[in-house]
PDB file of C-alpha atoms in Angstrom:
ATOM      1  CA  UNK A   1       0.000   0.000   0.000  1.00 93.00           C
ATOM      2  CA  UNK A   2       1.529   3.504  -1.072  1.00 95.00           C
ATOM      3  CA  UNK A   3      -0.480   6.642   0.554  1.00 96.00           C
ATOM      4  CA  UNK A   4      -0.130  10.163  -0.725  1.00 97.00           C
ATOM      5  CA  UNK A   5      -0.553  12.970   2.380  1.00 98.00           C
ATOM      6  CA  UNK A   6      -0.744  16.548   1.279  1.00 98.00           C
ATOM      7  CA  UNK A   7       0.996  17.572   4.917  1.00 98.00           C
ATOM      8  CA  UNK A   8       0.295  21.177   6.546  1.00 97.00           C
ATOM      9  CA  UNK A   9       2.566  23.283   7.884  1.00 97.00           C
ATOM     10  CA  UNK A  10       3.243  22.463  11.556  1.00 97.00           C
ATOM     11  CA  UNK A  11       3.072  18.739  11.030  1.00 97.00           C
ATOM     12  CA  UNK A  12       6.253  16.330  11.660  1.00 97.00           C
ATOM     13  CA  UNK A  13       6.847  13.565   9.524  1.00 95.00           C
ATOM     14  CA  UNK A  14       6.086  11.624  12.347  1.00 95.00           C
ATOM     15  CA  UNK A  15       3.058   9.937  14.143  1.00 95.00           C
ATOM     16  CA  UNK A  16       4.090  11.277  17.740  1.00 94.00           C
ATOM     17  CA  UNK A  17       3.463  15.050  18.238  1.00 95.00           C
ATOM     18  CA  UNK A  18       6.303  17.114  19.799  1.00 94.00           C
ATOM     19  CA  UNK A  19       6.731  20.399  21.604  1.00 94.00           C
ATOM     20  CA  UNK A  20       4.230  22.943  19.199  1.00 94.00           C
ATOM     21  CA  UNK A  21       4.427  20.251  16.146  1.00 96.00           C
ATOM     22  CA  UNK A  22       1.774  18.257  15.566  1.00 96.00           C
ATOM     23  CA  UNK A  23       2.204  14.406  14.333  1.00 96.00           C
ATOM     24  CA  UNK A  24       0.666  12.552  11.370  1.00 97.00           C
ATOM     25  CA  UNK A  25      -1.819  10.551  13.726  1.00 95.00           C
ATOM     26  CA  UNK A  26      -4.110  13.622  14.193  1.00 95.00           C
ATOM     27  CA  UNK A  27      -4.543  13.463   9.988  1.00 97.00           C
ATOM     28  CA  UNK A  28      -4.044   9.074   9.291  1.00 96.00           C
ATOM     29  CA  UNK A  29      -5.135   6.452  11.329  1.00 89.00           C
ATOM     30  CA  UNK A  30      -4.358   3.094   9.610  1.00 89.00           C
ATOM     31  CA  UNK A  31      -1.776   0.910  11.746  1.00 89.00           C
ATOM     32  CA  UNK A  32       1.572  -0.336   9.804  1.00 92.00           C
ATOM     33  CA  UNK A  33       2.311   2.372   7.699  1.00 94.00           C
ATOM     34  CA  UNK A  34       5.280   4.361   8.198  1.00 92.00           C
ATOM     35  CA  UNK A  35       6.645   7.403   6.436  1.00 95.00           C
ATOM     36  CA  UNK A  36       9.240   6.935   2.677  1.00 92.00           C
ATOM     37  CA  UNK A  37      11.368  10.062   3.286  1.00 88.00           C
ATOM     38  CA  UNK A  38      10.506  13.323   5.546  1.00 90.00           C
ATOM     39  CA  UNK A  39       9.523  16.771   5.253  1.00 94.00           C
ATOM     40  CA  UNK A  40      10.197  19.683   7.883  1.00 94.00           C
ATOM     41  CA  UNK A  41       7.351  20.704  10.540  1.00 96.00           C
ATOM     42  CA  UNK A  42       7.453  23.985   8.922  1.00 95.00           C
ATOM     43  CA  UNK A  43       7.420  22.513   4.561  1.00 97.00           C
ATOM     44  CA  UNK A  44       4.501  21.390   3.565  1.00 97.00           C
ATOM     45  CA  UNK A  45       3.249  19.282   0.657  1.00 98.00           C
ATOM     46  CA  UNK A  46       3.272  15.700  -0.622  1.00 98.00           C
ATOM     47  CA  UNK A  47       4.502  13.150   1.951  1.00 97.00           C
ATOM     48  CA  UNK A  48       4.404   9.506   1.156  1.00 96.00           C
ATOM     49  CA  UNK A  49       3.689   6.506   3.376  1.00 96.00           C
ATOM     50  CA  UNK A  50       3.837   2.847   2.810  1.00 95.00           C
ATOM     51  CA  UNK A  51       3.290  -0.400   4.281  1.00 94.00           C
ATOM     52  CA  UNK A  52       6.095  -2.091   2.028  1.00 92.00           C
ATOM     53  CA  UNK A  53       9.673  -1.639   3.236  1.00 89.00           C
ATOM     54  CA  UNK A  54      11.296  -2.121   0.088  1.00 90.00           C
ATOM     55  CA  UNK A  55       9.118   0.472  -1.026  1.00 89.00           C
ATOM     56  CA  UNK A  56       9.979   2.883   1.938  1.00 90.00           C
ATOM     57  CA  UNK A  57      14.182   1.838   0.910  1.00 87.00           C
ATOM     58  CA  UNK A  58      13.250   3.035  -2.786  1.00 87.00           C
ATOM     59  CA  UNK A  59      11.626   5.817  -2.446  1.00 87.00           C
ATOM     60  CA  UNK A  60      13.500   7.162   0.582  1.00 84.00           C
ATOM     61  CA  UNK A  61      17.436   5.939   0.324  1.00 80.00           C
ATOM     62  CA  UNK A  62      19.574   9.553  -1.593  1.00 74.00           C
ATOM     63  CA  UNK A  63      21.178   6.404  -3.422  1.00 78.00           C
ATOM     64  CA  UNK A  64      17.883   5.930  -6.215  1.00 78.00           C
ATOM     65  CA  UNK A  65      17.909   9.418  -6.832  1.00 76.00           C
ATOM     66  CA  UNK A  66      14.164   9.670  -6.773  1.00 88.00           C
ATOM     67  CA  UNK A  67      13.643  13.145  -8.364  1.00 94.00           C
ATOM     68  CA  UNK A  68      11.631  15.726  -5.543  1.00 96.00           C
ATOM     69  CA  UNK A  69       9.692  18.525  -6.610  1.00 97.00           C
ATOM     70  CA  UNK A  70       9.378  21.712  -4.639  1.00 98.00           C
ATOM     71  CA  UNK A  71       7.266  24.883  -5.164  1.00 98.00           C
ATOM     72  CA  UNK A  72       9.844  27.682  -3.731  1.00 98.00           C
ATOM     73  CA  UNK A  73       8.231  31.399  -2.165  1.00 97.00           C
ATOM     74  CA  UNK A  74      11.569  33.579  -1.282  1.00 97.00           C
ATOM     75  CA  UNK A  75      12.054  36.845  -0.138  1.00 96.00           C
ATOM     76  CA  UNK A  76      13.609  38.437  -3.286  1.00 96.00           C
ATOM     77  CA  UNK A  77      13.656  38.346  -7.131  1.00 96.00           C
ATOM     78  CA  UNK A  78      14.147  35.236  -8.906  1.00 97.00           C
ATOM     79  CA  UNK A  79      16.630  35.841 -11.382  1.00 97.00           C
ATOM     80  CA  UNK A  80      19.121  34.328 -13.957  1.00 97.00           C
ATOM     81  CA  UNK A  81      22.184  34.418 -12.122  1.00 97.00           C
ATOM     82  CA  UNK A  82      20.283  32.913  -8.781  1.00 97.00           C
ATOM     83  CA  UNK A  83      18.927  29.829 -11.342  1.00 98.00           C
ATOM     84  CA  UNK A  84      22.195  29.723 -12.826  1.00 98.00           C
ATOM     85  CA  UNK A  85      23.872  29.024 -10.040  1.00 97.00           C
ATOM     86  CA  UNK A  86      20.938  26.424  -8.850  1.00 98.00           C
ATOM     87  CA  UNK A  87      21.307  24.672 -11.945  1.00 97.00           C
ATOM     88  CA  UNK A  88      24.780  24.073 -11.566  1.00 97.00           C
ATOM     89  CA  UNK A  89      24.671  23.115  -8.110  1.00 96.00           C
ATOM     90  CA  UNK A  90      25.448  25.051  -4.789  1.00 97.00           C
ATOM     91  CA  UNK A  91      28.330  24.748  -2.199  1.00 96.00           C
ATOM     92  CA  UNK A  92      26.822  24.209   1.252  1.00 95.00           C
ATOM     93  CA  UNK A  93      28.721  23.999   4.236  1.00 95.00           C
ATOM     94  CA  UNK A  94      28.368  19.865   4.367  1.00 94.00           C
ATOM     95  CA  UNK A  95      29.815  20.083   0.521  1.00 95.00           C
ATOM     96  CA  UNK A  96      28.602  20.668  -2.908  1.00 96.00           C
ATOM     97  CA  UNK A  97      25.324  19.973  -4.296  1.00 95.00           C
ATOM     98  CA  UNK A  98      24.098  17.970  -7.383  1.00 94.00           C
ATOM     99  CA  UNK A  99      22.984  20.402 -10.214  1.00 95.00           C
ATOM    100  CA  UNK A 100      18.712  21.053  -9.871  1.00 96.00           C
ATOM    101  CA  UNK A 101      16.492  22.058 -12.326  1.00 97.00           C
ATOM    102  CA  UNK A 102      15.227  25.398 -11.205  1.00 98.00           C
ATOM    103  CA  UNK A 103      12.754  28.268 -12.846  1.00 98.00           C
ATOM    104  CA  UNK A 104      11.093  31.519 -11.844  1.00 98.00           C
ATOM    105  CA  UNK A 105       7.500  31.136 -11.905  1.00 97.00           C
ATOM    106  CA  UNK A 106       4.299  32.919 -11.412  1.00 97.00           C
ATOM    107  CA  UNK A 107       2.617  32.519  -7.610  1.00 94.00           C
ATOM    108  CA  UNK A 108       0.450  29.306  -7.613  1.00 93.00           C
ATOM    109  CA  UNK A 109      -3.079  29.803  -8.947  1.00 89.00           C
ATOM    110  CA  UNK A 110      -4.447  27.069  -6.760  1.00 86.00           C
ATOM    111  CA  UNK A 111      -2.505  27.103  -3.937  1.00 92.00           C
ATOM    112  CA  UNK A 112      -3.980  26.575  -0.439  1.00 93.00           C
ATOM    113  CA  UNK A 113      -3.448  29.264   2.415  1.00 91.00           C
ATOM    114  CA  UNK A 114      -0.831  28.569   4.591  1.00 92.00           C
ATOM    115  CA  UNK A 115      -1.694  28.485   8.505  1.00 88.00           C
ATOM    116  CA  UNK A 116      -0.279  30.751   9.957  1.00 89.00           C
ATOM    117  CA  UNK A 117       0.930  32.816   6.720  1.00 88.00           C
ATOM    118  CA  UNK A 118       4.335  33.473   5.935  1.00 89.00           C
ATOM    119  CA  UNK A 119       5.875  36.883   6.826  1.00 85.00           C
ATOM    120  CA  UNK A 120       5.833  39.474   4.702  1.00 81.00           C
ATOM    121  CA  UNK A 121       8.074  42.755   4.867  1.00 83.00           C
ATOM    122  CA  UNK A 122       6.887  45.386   3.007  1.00 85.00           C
ATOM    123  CA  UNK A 123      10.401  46.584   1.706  1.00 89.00           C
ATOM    124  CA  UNK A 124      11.035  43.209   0.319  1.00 91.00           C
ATOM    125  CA  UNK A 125       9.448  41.729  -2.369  1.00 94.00           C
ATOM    126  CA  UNK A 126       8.678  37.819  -2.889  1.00 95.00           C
ATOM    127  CA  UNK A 127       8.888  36.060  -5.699  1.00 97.00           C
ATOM    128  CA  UNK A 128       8.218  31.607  -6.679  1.00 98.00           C
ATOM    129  CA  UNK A 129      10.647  29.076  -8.049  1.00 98.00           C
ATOM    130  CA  UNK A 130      10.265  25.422  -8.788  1.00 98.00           C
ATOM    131  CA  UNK A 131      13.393  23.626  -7.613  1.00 98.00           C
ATOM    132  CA  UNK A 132      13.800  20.129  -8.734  1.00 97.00           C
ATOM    133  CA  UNK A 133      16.516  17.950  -6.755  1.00 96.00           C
ATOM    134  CA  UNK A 134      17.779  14.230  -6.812  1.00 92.00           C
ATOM    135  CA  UNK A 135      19.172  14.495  -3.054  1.00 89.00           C
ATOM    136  CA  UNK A 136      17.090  14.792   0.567  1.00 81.00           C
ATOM    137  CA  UNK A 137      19.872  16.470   2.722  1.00 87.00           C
ATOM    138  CA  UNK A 138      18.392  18.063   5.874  1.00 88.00           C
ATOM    139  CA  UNK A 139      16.639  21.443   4.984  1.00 93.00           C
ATOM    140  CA  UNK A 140      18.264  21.228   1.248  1.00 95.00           C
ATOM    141  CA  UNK A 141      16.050  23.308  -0.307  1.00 97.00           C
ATOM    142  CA  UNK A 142      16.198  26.502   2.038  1.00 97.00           C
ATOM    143  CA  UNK A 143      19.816  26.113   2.502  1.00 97.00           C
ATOM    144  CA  UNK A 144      20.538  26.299  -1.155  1.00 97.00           C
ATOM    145  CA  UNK A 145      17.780  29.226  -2.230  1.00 98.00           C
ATOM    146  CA  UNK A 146      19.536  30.992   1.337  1.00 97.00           C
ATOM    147  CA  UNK A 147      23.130  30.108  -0.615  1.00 97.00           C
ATOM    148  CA  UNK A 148      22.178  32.067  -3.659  1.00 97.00           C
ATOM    149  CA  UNK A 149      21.129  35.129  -1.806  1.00 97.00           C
ATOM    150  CA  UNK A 150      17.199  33.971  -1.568  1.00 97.00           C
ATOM    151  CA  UNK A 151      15.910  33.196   2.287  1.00 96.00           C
ATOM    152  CA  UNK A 152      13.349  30.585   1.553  1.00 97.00           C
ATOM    153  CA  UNK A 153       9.510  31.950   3.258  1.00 97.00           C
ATOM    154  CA  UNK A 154       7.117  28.945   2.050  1.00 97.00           C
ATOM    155  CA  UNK A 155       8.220  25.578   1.098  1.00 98.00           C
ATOM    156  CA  UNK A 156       5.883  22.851  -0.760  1.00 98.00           C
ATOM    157  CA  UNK A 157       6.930  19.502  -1.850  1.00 97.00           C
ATOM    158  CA  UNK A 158       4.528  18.428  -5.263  1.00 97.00           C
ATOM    159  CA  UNK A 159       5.882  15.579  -6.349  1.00 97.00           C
ATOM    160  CA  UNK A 160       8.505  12.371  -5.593  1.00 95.00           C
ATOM    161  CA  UNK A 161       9.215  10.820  -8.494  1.00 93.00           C
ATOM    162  CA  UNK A 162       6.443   9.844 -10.093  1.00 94.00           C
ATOM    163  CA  UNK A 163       4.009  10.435  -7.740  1.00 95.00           C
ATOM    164  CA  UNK A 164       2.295  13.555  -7.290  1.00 95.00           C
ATOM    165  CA  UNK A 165       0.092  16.074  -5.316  1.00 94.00           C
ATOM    166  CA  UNK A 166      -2.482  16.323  -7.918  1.00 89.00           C
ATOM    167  CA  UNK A 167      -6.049  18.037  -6.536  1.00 87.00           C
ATOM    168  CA  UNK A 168      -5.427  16.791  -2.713  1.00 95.00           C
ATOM    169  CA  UNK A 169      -6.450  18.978  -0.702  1.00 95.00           C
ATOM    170  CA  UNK A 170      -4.003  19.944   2.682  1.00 96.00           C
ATOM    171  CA  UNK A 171      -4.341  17.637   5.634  1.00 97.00           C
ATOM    172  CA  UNK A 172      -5.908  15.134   2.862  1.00 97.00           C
ATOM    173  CA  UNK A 173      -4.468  11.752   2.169  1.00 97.00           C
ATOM    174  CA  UNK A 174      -5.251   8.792  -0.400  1.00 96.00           C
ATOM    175  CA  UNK A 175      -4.079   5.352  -1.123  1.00 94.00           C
ATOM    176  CA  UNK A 176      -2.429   4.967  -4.578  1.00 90.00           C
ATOM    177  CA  UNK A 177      -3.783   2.007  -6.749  1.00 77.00           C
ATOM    178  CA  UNK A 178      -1.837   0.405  -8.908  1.00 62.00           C
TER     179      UNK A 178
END
């Protein structure tokens, strides 16, 4: 069994609650499922959970290279040199990264508010990226829009590999069929 969760913001990707963070057993109750790869309290987007633990290995282990999708707001323009430097890959302080796919892109149409929202400075405009990555270092994603001079504000995963948010809703989950 595969499940797709469309996680909120403020939700570990864990069944436990801690501290302010709230756990995945106050959104899916099925016993024997656990979670294929994680996503920060404070990302949201598509988390997947299986049954299967060769699935879980596949989907989760940096060594398949499962492609991740992410939906980047930052505080600042999106521009060339900023993708350029995405595209080839960033140093971080734990070493370099493998190239991404990156492009600017207009705000979501469909995009669900985000509870709390995000901060917003009035001096600083945001702008959107979509970042596509073949790693799952910790916090990757802000650490490498931070590297090129763009402090990540909203973070949403929309796809691993070939499975996707589609129309679920946040706090929403499914079972994939085959």
């Amino acid at each position: 069994m595969l499940i797709r969760f469309n996680k909120p913001y403020g939700v570990l990707s864990q069944f436990t609650p801690e501290g302010r963070w709230r756990g995945l057993k106050d959104f899916i109750d099925l016993p024997g499922v656990y979670v294929a790869g994680r996503l920060d309290a404070d990302s949201e987007g598509l988390l997947l959970l299986t049954d299967d633990g060769q699935m879980q290995a596949r989907i989760a282990d940096p060594r398949f290279k499962m492609e991740k999708t992410y939906l980047v707001q930052v505080e600042g323009v999106v521009d060339d040199k900023a993708l350029a430097e995405l595209s080839r890959g960033v140093t971080l302080n734990d070493g370099p990264t493998l190239p991404a796919r990156a492009r600017a892109m207009a705000p979501p149409a469909s995009l669900w508010p985000r509870d709390p929202p995000i901060r917003e400075r009035q001096s600083i405009p945001t702008s959107w990226l979509e970042l596509v990555i073949r790693e799952g270092r910790n916090r990757q994603v802000r650490r490498m829009t931070a590297a090129v001079g763009l402090p990540t504000l909203r973070l949403i995963r929309t796809a691993v590999g070939p499975y996707n948010l589609d129309d679920l809703s946040t706090g929403s989950w499914k079972v994939i069929t085959a």
